[in-house]
Every structure is written in structure tokens, then in C-alpha cells.
Coordinates of C-alpha atoms in Angstrom, one line a residue:
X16 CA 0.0 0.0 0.0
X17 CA 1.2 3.8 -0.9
X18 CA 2.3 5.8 1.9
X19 CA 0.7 8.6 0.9
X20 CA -2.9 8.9 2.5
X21 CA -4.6 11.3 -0.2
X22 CA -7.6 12.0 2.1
X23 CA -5.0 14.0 4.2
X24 CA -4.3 16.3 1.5
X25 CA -6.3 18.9 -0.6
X26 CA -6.3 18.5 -4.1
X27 CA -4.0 20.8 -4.8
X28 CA -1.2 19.3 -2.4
X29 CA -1.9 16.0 -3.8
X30 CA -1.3 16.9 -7.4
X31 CA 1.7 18.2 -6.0
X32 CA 2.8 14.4 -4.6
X33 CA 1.2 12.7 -7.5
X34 CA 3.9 14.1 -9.6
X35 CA 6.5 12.7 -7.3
X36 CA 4.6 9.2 -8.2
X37 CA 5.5 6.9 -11.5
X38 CA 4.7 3.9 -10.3
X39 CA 0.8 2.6 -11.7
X40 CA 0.3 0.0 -8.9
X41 CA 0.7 2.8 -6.2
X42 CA -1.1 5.4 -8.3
X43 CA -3.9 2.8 -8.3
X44 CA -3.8 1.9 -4.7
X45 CA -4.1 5.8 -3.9
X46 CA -7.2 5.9 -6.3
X47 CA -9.1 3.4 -4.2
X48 CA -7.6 4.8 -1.0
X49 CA -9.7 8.1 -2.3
X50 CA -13.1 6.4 -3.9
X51 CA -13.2 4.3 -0.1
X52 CA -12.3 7.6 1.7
X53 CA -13.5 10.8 1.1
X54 CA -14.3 10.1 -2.9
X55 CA -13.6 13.3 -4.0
X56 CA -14.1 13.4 -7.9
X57 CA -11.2 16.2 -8.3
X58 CA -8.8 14.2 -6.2
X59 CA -10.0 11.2 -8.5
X60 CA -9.6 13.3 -11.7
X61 CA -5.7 14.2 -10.6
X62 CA -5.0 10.6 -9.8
X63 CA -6.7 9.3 -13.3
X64 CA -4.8 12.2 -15.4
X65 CA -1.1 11.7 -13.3
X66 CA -2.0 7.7 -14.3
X67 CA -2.7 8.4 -17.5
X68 CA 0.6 9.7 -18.1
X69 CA 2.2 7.2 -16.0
X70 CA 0.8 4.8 -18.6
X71 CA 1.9 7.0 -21.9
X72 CA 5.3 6.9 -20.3
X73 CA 5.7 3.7 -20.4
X74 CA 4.1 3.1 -23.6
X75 CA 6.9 5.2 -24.9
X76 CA 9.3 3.4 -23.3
X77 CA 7.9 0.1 -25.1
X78 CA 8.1 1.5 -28.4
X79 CA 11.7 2.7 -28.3
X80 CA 12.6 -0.5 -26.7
X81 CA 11.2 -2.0 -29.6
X82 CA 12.6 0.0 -32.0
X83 CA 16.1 -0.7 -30.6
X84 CA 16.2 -4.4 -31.5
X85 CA 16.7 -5.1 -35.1
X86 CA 16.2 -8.2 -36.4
X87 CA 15.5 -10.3 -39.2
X88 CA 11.7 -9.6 -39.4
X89 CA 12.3 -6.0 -39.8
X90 CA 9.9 -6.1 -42.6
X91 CA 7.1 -7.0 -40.5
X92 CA 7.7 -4.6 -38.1
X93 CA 7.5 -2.1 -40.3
X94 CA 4.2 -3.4 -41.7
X95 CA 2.8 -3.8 -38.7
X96 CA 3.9 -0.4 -37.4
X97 CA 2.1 1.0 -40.1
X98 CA -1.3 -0.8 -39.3
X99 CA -1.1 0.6 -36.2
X100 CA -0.6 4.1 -37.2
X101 CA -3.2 3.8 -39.5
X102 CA -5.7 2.4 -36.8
X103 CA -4.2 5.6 -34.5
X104 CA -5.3 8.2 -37.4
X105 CA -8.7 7.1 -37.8
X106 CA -9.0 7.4 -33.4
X107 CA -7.1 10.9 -33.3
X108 CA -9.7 11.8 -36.0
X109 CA -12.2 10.9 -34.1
X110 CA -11.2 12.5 -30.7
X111 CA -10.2 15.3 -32.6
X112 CA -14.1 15.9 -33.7
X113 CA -15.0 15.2 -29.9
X114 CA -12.9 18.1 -28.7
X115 CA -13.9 20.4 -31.3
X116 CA -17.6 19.6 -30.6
X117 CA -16.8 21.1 -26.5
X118 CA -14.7 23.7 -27.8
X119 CA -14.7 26.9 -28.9
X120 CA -14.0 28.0 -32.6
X121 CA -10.5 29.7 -31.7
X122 CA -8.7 26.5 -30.6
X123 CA -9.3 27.0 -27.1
X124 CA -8.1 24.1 -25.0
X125 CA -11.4 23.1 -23.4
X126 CA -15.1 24.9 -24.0
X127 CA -17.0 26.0 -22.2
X128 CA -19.1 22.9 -21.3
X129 CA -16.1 21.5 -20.0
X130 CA -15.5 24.3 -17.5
X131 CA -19.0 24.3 -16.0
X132 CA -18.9 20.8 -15.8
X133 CA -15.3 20.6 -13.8
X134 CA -16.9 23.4 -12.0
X135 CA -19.9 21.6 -10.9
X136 CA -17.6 19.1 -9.9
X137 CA -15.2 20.6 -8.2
X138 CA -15.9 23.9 -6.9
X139 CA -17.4 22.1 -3.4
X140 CA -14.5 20.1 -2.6
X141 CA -12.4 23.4 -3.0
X142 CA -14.7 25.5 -1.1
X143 CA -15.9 23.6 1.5
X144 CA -19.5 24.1 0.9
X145 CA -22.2 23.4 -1.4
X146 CA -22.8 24.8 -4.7
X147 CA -25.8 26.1 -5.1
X148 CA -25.4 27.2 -8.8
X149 CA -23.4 28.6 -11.9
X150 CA -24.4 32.3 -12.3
X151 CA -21.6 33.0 -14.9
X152 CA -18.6 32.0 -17.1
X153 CA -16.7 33.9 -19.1
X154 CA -13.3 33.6 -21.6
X155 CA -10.4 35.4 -20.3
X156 CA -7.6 36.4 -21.8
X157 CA -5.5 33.8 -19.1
X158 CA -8.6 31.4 -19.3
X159 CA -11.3 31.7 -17.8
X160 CA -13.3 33.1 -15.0
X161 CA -16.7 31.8 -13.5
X162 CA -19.2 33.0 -10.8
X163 CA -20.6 30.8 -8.4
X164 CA -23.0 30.7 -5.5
X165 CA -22.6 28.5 -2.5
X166 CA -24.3 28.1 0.2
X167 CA -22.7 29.1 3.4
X168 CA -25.3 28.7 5.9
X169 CA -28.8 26.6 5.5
X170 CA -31.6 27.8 7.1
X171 CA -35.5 27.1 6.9
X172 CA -37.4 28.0 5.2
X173 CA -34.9 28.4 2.4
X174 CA -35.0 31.7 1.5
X175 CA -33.1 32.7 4.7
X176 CA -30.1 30.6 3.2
X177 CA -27.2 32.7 3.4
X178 CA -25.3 32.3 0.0
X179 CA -21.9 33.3 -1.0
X180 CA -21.2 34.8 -4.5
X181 CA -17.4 33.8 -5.4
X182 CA -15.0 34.1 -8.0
X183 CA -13.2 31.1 -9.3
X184 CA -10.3 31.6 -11.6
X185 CA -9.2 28.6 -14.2
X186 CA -6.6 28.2 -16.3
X187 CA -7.0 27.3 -20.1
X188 CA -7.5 23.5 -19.1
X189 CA -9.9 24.4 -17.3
X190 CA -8.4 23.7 -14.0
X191 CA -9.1 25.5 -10.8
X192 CA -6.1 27.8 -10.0
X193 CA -7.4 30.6 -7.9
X194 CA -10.5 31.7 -6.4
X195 CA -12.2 34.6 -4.3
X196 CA -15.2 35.6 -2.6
X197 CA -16.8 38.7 -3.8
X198 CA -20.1 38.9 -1.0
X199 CA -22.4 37.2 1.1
X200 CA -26.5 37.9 1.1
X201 CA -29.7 35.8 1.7
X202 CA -31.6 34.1 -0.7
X203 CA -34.5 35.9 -0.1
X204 CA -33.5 39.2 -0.6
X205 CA -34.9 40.4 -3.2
X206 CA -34.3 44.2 -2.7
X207 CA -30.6 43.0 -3.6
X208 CA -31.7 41.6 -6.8
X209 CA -33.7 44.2 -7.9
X210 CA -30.6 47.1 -7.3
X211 CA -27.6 44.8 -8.7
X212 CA -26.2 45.2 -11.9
X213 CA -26.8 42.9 -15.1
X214 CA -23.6 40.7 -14.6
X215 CA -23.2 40.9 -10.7

């Protein structure tokens, strides 16, 4: 079992250790650590994408080791390499029409479905609280920028909820890199709504 315990560390600081980490067995072990634990789906996201190049890695590795032994049945290595790069066009074509159909028409790394959805799914765990919704996302020019509400304090009925409006900066990933909270109000106030601004 990994040493590492990742419920004792916040996303962040556990992206920061998975690095450290290029072992698969131990990256795996850490992944069910976190689904038995706390099951956080960002810390399972950072364990997936550190695997995944874990696994790349030593695909790479594999291929040049390959490459490195000659042989009489070079011939067949070269037709078979070119199967396989055929077969590897026809999925890069295909996962290049999946990224394009999420993204935006500049090249942008991920669209903005992409970011409300890592959003949703992470802005909790990073908070602390619950999200009560996505009032806004927007393109910046380092990435982008997204406005949440979360609820700080419950109360019934409802509309005495106390809700926090905060900031949350991503990168062009659409990774969560910074975030800030801009003001607190209850739900019910609908003096508040009526006097804001279009766009907070």
C-alpha cells in the first residue's frame, strides 16, 4: 500500500505528490484509498490524469525498446507499425471531432461545457461548501473566469439561506487555480436583486 494517504491532503497538495509518483500500482492503490475515503471526484480526476501519463510513459518506453532491437523480421515490423498508425489516425480523428464539438472556434483548450462541468464538480471540494449554482462563465484572456453561488449557511425555510457569491479563476485546461469571494447575502433578498447590476 502507498504511503501517501490522499484524504489528508487537498487537491492541490496532492497533485503536487502525485507528480512525485511513476509507479501505476501505487497510483492505483491511492485511487481506491480516495473512492473508499473521502471520494472526491477532483482528487480522483488528478490521480486518473497523473496515471494516464504514468501509462503513456511507459508506452513510450515500449516502443523505443522496440525499436532498438533489429532483427531479421524488420519487414514485418515495419508493416505492422504502419497498421497501427493507420488504426491511430482514424482514433485521433475521431477524438479530434470530440474536442472540437466542446470547444470553442479559436482553438481554445477546453469549451466551455467543460468548465461548467469541472466546476460543478469541483468547486465544493475546494470550497468547502455546497454549490448552489453557476451564475456566470466567461473567456479570459489567461482562461477563464466563472461565478458561483454556495451556500454558506442553510436555514429554513430556504430563503433565509445565506449564499456566497465567489469568483473562481481557471486556467485554459480548465483547471481550478485561484479563487475569491466577492459577498455574502440571503436568498431571499430580493431588494438585492432588484438594485444589482446585469452581470453581478
Amino acid at each position: 500500500m502507498a504511503d501517501l494517504d490522499p484524504g489528508e491532503h487537498t487537491i492541490d497538495e496532492l497533485r503536487d505528490e502525485l507528480d512525485d509518483i511513476d509507479d501505476r500500482e501505487t497510483l492505483e492503490e491511492l485511487r481506491e484509498a480516495e473512492t473508499d475515503g473521502e471520494d472526491r471526484t477532483g482528487a480522483k480526476e488528478a490521480i486518473n490524469e497523473r496515471l494516464d501519463t504514468v501509462t503513456d510513459d511507459e508506452g513510450d518506453g515500449d516502443d523505443e525498446d522496440g525499436s532498438e532491437s533489429g532483427g531479421d523480421g524488420d519487414d514485418e515490423d515495419e508493416e505492422s507499425e504502419e497498421e497501427s498508425d493507420d488504426e491511430e489516425d482514424g482514433d485521433d480523428e475521431e477524438s479530434d471531432s470530440d474536442e472540437s464539438a466542446g470547444s470553442s472556434q479559436d482553438g481554445d483548450a477546453v469549451g466551455i461545457v467543460e468548465v461548467r462541468d469541472h466546476v460543478r464538480q469541483s468547486a465544493s471540494d475546494l470550497i468547502g461548501r455546497p454549490l448552489d449554482g453557476i451564475v456566470e462563465i466567461e473567456r479570459t484572456d489567461d482562461g477563464w473566469r466563472a461565478l458561483t453561488e454556495i451556500i454558506e449557511r442553510r436555514s429554513v425555510p430556504d430563503t433565509q439561506d445565506i449564499l456566497g457569491r465567489y469568483a473562481l479563476d481557471l486556467d485554459d485546461a480548465g483547471r481550478i487555480i485561484g479563487y475569491r469571494r466577492l459577498e455574502r447575502y440571503r436568498r431571499g433578498d430580493t431588494k438585492r436583486d432588484e438594485e444589482a447590476p446585469a452581470g453581478g
